[in-house]
Structure formats: structure tokens, C-alpha cells
Amino acid sequence: MTKIACVIVTFNRKALLAEAIESVLTQPEAPEYVFVIDNASTDGTEAFIQQQFDFDDQHLVYVRCQQNLGGSAGFATGIRLALQTDCDWISISDDDAIFQTGYFAAMRRAIVTQPQQGVFSGSVLLPNGHHDAMHREMITNSQTLTVKPIAEADYAQDFKYDIFSFVGILMSRGIVERIGLPEQDYFIRFDDFEYALRARKYGQFLNVHDALVLHKTTYTRTAIAPWKEYYVMRNRLASLFKHRGQTRVTCWYARRFLARKLFAILLFRDRWGQAGPLIKAYVQGYRDGWHDRLGRNQDYLP
């Protein structure tokens, strides 16, 4: 029998977390293990969740980290714990991923019918019903690792692709054991991108179109925060240089990436009020990414 361990990482979103856990536990053919990794929430998450669910059940585990080391360390912690079980597959998601009925049943069918696949995913939906295109992407330039989202029309059937996010991903134990844990020093942003690059060495990923996960996100490309943008800049460059080296092409791309981010401050009026902090974050992120200075930066925290 195929056994699945589900890893959910959370920070200060207890209501969403409760909904996410419930969406897993009430599934037909639900995962055999569920690990909830709390990145030192300060909103009473632990007490709230402990009242909602029976964590005395050995298959439902709650782990509170001593400090917020970011989503990347949270995922690494959860995956490490999952590997200590007898699971065959590991599901990875944030606390705003709500699995729709039949998600894991569809995944189990795919495992049987596509035995050569090492990584599956479900289709990510936004609350408005559209697909969240930024979670499933194709590499368009292998030298710069430039990507483009999967077209909306492609979601009508299963499809293969190159880059995933940590929303509704199912990875085989064998793949995880080969590629190791996510880069804990990324803190947030592009930790999933870098992890996907490692997994991609063993073949493309398969998106199962009728396995649906609702992504209750408030993130938009225009609503940004300087502290988050620091990690966007730093980790994008760090992942590029890690996998492609500092070549003439990648160094040119890094400079162009910084220029585009700075130009976007002028382009979007709602960024003008925080132009100074954004410029500082991008420049510092550029320098740290170039020199591979990673980890939790005390100047850029939530």
C-alpha cells in the first residue's frame, strides 16, 4: 500500500491553517501522516490548533519551531520528519493551500498509472476560479533559467512541466532522498524554484488536472514588501549561480534582473511611496546573491 506524508508549513495564519488541515484529514484516501510545522507563530496558533484537532494521534504531528527561520527551513524540517516514517511519497504545501475533495485519491491513481513519475502536482486554483499560473512553469532559457507559466488552456488535461512551487506538490521518497532537503538558508522565496531545479534532473513533473488545490493567497505581483523583495532578488541570483555558475550570460542576466526591478518602481505608482526601502532591498539582495551570502537577514524580517 502506498503511504503519503503531508507537510504543511505555517506562520501566523491559524484560521487558514485549520482549514488546510481539515481539507487534508477529510479527504477520501487521505494521507497516512500529517506534519504541521509552525514557524514560531505569535498569534496563538498552537493553542488554537491543539483545540481543533487530536494531536495525540501518532499520524498527526504538530511541531513548533523556536524561531521563524522561514518557509524554506520549515519545509526542510517537515520533510526530514516525513522521511523518518515509512512513507513512500511526501506532499508539500503552505497553510493557504486548501485541498479539494478527491485530491489525494487522484494522486494515488496517478501513482499507479504513471509509475515512472517521481513528482506529481495538482492544479492550483485562485478564489476567482482561475488557475494560479505562477505555480507551474516551463524553462524557456536553460542558461538563465528563465521561465514562463503554463497556459490556462493546458489545464484541461494532464501536462508535464519544469518548475513547481510548494503548493500541492507530491514527491516520491526516492527523489527526495536523492536531492536532499530544501535550501534552509533561503528563508523565503525561490526555495521551491531551486528545489525544483534539483528534482528536474530526474525528469519533468506531471500535473494531474483533476487534482485541485485552492490557493487562498493575498499575494499579487504589484502588492509587494521591501523585506520580501530582498529575498526575491538574493535567492533568484543565488539559485542561478548555483546551477549555472557565474558566466558571462548569467552575470548579464543578474544585472538585467536588478535593472528591471528598479525600473518597476517607476512603473507602478503604488511603489513610489516605498521607493527608498525597495531600492535598498534590491541592491542589498543583488550583492548578497552575487556573493552567496544567505541565511536569515536581520534587516529583512516580517
Coordinates of C-alpha atoms in Angstrom, one line a residue:
M1 CA 0.0 0.0 0.0
T2 CA 1.3 3.4 -1.0
K3 CA 1.7 5.7 2.1
I4 CA 1.7 9.5 1.9
A5 CA 3.1 12.0 4.4
C6 CA 1.7 15.5 4.2
V7 CA 3.8 18.5 5.3
I8 CA 2.1 21.9 6.0
V9 CA 4.2 24.9 7.0
T10 CA 2.5 27.8 8.7
F11 CA 3.2 31.3 10.2
N12 CA 0.5 33.5 11.9
R13 CA -2.5 32.2 9.9
K14 CA -4.3 30.0 12.4
A15 CA -7.7 30.1 10.7
L16 CA -6.3 29.3 7.3
L17 CA -4.2 26.6 8.8
A18 CA -7.2 25.0 10.5
E19 CA -9.0 25.0 7.1
A20 CA -5.9 23.5 5.4
I21 CA -5.6 20.7 7.9
E22 CA -9.3 19.9 7.7
S23 CA -9.1 19.7 3.9
V24 CA -6.4 17.0 4.3
L25 CA -8.0 15.0 7.1
T26 CA -11.4 14.8 5.4
Q27 CA -10.1 13.6 2.1
P28 CA -11.1 10.2 0.7
E29 CA -7.9 8.2 0.7
A30 CA -6.3 10.9 3.0
P31 CA -2.5 10.8 3.7
E32 CA -1.3 8.4 6.4
Y33 CA 0.8 11.1 8.1
V34 CA 0.3 14.9 8.5
F35 CA 3.1 17.1 9.8
V36 CA 2.3 20.7 10.8
I37 CA 5.4 22.9 11.1
D38 CA 4.8 26.2 12.9
N39 CA 7.4 28.8 12.3
A40 CA 7.1 30.3 15.7
S41 CA 3.7 32.0 15.2
T42 CA 2.8 34.8 17.6
D43 CA -1.0 34.8 17.0
G44 CA -1.9 31.9 19.3
T45 CA -1.7 29.3 16.5
E46 CA -0.5 26.5 18.8
A47 CA -3.3 26.7 21.3
F48 CA -6.0 27.2 18.6
I49 CA -4.9 24.3 16.5
Q50 CA -4.4 22.0 19.5
Q51 CA -8.0 22.6 20.5
Q52 CA -9.3 21.9 16.9
F53 CA -7.5 18.6 16.2
D54 CA -6.4 15.5 18.1
F55 CA -2.6 15.7 18.0
D56 CA -2.4 12.7 20.3
D57 CA -2.9 10.7 17.1
Q58 CA 0.5 9.5 16.1
H59 CA -0.3 10.2 12.5
L60 CA -1.0 13.9 13.2
V61 CA 2.1 15.8 14.4
Y62 CA 2.5 19.4 15.4
V63 CA 6.0 20.9 15.6
R64 CA 6.6 24.5 16.8
C65 CA 10.0 25.9 15.8
Q66 CA 11.8 28.1 18.4
Q67 CA 12.2 31.0 15.9
N68 CA 10.9 31.9 12.5
L69 CA 13.6 30.5 10.1
G70 CA 11.3 31.0 7.1
G71 CA 9.4 28.7 4.9
S72 CA 12.5 27.0 3.5
A73 CA 13.6 25.8 6.9
G74 CA 10.0 24.8 7.8
F75 CA 9.7 22.7 4.7
A76 CA 13.1 21.1 5.4
T77 CA 12.0 20.3 8.9
G78 CA 8.8 18.7 7.8
I79 CA 10.4 16.7 5.0
R80 CA 13.1 15.5 7.4
L81 CA 10.4 14.2 9.8
A82 CA 8.4 12.6 7.0
L83 CA 11.5 10.7 5.9
Q84 CA 11.6 9.2 9.4
T85 CA 8.3 7.4 8.7
D86 CA 7.6 4.6 6.3
C87 CA 6.0 6.9 3.7
D88 CA 6.6 6.4 0.0
W89 CA 5.5 9.9 -1.0
I90 CA 5.7 13.4 0.5
S91 CA 3.1 16.1 -0.1
I92 CA 4.3 19.7 0.4
S93 CA 2.2 22.8 0.9
D94 CA 1.7 26.1 2.7
D95 CA -1.1 26.9 5.2
D96 CA -3.1 28.7 2.5
A97 CA -3.4 25.6 0.3
I98 CA -6.9 24.0 0.6
F99 CA -7.1 20.6 -0.9
Q100 CA -10.3 20.0 -2.8
T101 CA -12.2 16.7 -2.3
G102 CA -10.6 13.8 -4.2
Y103 CA -7.2 15.4 -4.4
F104 CA -5.2 12.6 -2.8
A105 CA -7.4 9.9 -4.5
A106 CA -6.5 11.4 -7.8
M107 CA -2.8 11.4 -6.8
R108 CA -2.9 7.8 -5.8
R109 CA -4.4 6.9 -9.2
A110 CA -1.7 8.8 -10.9
I111 CA 1.0 7.0 -8.9
V112 CA -0.4 3.7 -10.2
T113 CA -0.9 4.7 -13.8
Q114 CA 2.4 6.6 -14.1
P115 CA 4.9 4.5 -12.2
Q116 CA 7.9 6.2 -13.9
Q117 CA 7.0 9.6 -12.4
G118 CA 8.9 10.9 -9.4
V119 CA 7.0 14.2 -8.9
F120 CA 3.3 15.0 -9.3
S121 CA 1.3 18.1 -8.7
G122 CA -2.3 19.3 -8.7
S123 CA -3.8 22.2 -10.4
V124 CA -3.7 25.4 -8.3
L125 CA -6.9 27.5 -8.3
L126 CA -7.4 31.1 -7.2
P127 CA -10.6 32.0 -5.3
N128 CA -11.9 33.5 -8.5
G129 CA -11.8 30.1 -10.2
H130 CA -8.8 30.8 -12.5
H131 CA -5.6 28.8 -12.4
D132 CA -2.7 30.4 -10.5
A133 CA -0.3 30.2 -13.3
M134 CA 2.9 31.1 -11.3
H135 CA 3.0 27.7 -9.7
R136 CA 3.6 25.6 -12.8
E137 CA 6.2 26.8 -15.3
M138 CA 8.3 25.9 -18.2
I139 CA 12.0 26.8 -18.6
T140 CA 12.4 28.9 -21.8
N141 CA 16.1 29.6 -21.5
S142 CA 18.3 26.9 -20.0
Q143 CA 21.3 29.3 -19.5
T144 CA 19.5 32.0 -17.5
L145 CA 16.7 29.6 -16.1
T146 CA 14.1 32.0 -17.4
V147 CA 10.6 30.6 -17.1
K148 CA 7.1 31.1 -18.4
P149 CA 3.8 29.9 -16.8
I150 CA 1.7 27.1 -18.2
A151 CA -1.1 28.4 -20.4
E152 CA -4.6 28.3 -19.0
A153 CA -5.8 26.1 -21.8
D154 CA -3.3 23.4 -20.9
Y155 CA -5.0 22.8 -17.6
A156 CA -7.8 20.9 -19.4
Q157 CA -5.7 17.8 -19.3
D158 CA -2.6 16.4 -17.6
F159 CA 0.7 18.0 -18.7
K160 CA 4.4 17.9 -18.0
Y161 CA 6.4 20.9 -16.9
D162 CA 9.8 22.1 -15.4
I163 CA 9.3 24.3 -12.3
F164 CA 6.9 23.9 -9.4
S165 CA 6.1 25.9 -6.3
F166 CA 5.5 24.4 -2.9
V167 CA 1.7 24.4 -3.4
G168 CA 0.3 21.0 -3.9
I169 CA 3.4 19.0 -4.8
L170 CA 3.8 15.3 -4.3
M171 CA 7.3 13.9 -4.4
S172 CA 8.5 10.3 -4.2
R173 CA 10.7 9.3 -1.3
G174 CA 13.3 8.2 -3.8
I175 CA 13.6 11.6 -5.4
V176 CA 13.7 13.4 -2.0
E177 CA 16.5 11.1 -0.8
R178 CA 18.5 11.8 -3.9
I179 CA 18.2 15.6 -4.0
G180 CA 18.2 16.2 -0.2
L181 CA 16.3 18.9 1.7
P182 CA 15.3 22.4 0.5
E183 CA 17.9 25.2 0.9
Q184 CA 17.2 26.2 4.5
D185 CA 19.2 29.4 4.2
Y186 CA 16.9 30.9 1.5
F187 CA 14.4 31.9 4.3
I188 CA 11.6 32.6 1.8
R189 CA 11.2 33.0 -2.0
F190 CA 12.8 30.8 -4.7
D191 CA 13.5 27.9 -2.2
D192 CA 10.9 25.9 -4.2
F193 CA 12.4 27.1 -7.5
E194 CA 15.8 25.9 -6.5
Y195 CA 14.4 22.6 -5.2
A196 CA 12.5 22.1 -8.5
L197 CA 15.8 22.5 -10.4
R198 CA 17.3 19.7 -8.4
A199 CA 14.3 17.4 -8.9
R200 CA 14.1 18.3 -12.6
K201 CA 17.4 16.4 -13.2
Y202 CA 15.4 13.2 -12.8
G203 CA 12.7 14.1 -15.3
Q204 CA 9.8 16.5 -15.9
F205 CA 6.9 16.8 -13.4
L206 CA 3.4 15.7 -14.1
N207 CA 0.4 17.9 -13.2
V208 CA -2.8 16.0 -12.6
H209 CA -5.5 18.2 -13.9
D210 CA -8.4 16.8 -11.8
A211 CA -6.4 17.0 -8.5
L212 CA -7.4 20.5 -7.4
V213 CA -6.0 22.7 -4.6
L214 CA -7.5 26.1 -3.8
H215 CA -4.8 28.7 -3.1
K216 CA -6.2 31.3 -0.7
T217 CA -3.4 33.8 -1.2
T218 CA -3.5 37.5 -0.9
Y219 CA -0.2 37.9 -2.8
T220 CA -0.1 39.9 -6.1
R221 CA 2.8 41.0 -8.2
T222 CA 2.1 44.7 -7.5
A223 CA 1.4 44.4 -3.7
I224 CA 5.0 43.9 -2.5
A225 CA 7.0 44.5 0.6
P226 CA 10.7 45.5 0.7
W227 CA 11.7 42.8 3.1
K228 CA 10.3 40.1 0.8
E229 CA 11.8 41.7 -2.3
Y230 CA 15.2 41.4 -0.7
Y231 CA 14.9 37.6 -0.7
V232 CA 13.4 37.6 -4.2
M233 CA 16.5 39.3 -5.6
R234 CA 19.0 37.5 -3.4
N235 CA 17.7 34.0 -3.9
R236 CA 17.0 34.3 -7.6
L237 CA 20.6 35.1 -8.2
A238 CA 21.9 32.6 -5.7
S239 CA 19.9 29.8 -7.4
L240 CA 21.0 30.9 -10.9
F241 CA 24.7 31.0 -9.9
K242 CA 24.4 27.7 -8.0
H243 CA 23.0 25.8 -11.0
R244 CA 24.6 27.7 -13.9
G245 CA 27.7 29.3 -12.4
Q246 CA 28.9 32.9 -12.8
T247 CA 29.3 33.0 -16.6
R248 CA 29.1 36.0 -18.9
V249 CA 25.5 35.1 -19.7
T250 CA 24.4 34.7 -16.0
C251 CA 26.2 37.8 -14.9
W252 CA 24.5 39.8 -17.6
Y253 CA 21.1 38.3 -16.6
A254 CA 21.7 39.3 -12.9
R255 CA 22.4 42.9 -13.9
R256 CA 19.3 42.9 -16.1
F257 CA 17.2 41.4 -13.3
L258 CA 18.2 44.2 -11.0
A259 CA 17.6 46.9 -13.6
R260 CA 14.1 45.5 -14.3
K261 CA 13.2 45.5 -10.6
L262 CA 14.4 49.1 -10.2
F263 CA 12.5 50.2 -13.3
A264 CA 9.4 48.6 -12.0
I265 CA 9.5 51.1 -9.0
L266 CA 8.9 53.9 -11.5
L267 CA 6.4 51.9 -13.5
F268 CA 4.0 51.2 -10.6
R269 CA 2.6 54.2 -8.8
D270 CA 1.8 52.3 -5.7
R271 CA 5.5 51.6 -5.2
W272 CA 6.6 55.2 -5.2
G273 CA 5.9 55.7 -1.5
Q274 CA 8.4 53.0 -0.6
A275 CA 10.9 53.6 -3.4
G276 CA 13.8 54.1 -0.9
P277 CA 13.4 50.9 1.0
L278 CA 12.7 48.9 -2.2
I279 CA 15.9 50.3 -3.9
K280 CA 17.9 49.4 -0.8
A281 CA 16.4 45.9 -0.6
Y282 CA 17.1 45.2 -4.3
V283 CA 20.7 46.5 -4.2
Q284 CA 21.5 44.6 -1.0
G285 CA 19.8 41.5 -2.3
Y286 CA 21.8 41.8 -5.5
R287 CA 25.1 42.0 -3.6
D288 CA 24.3 39.1 -1.2
G289 CA 23.0 36.9 -4.0
W290 CA 26.1 37.6 -6.1
H291 CA 28.4 36.6 -3.2
D292 CA 26.2 33.8 -1.9
R293 CA 25.5 35.4 1.4
L294 CA 22.4 33.5 2.5
G295 CA 20.5 32.9 5.7
R296 CA 18.1 34.9 7.9
N297 CA 19.0 38.6 7.3
Q298 CA 18.1 40.6 10.5
D299 CA 17.5 43.7 8.4
Y300 CA 14.8 41.9 6.3
L301 CA 12.3 40.1 8.5
P302 CA 8.5 40.1 8.6

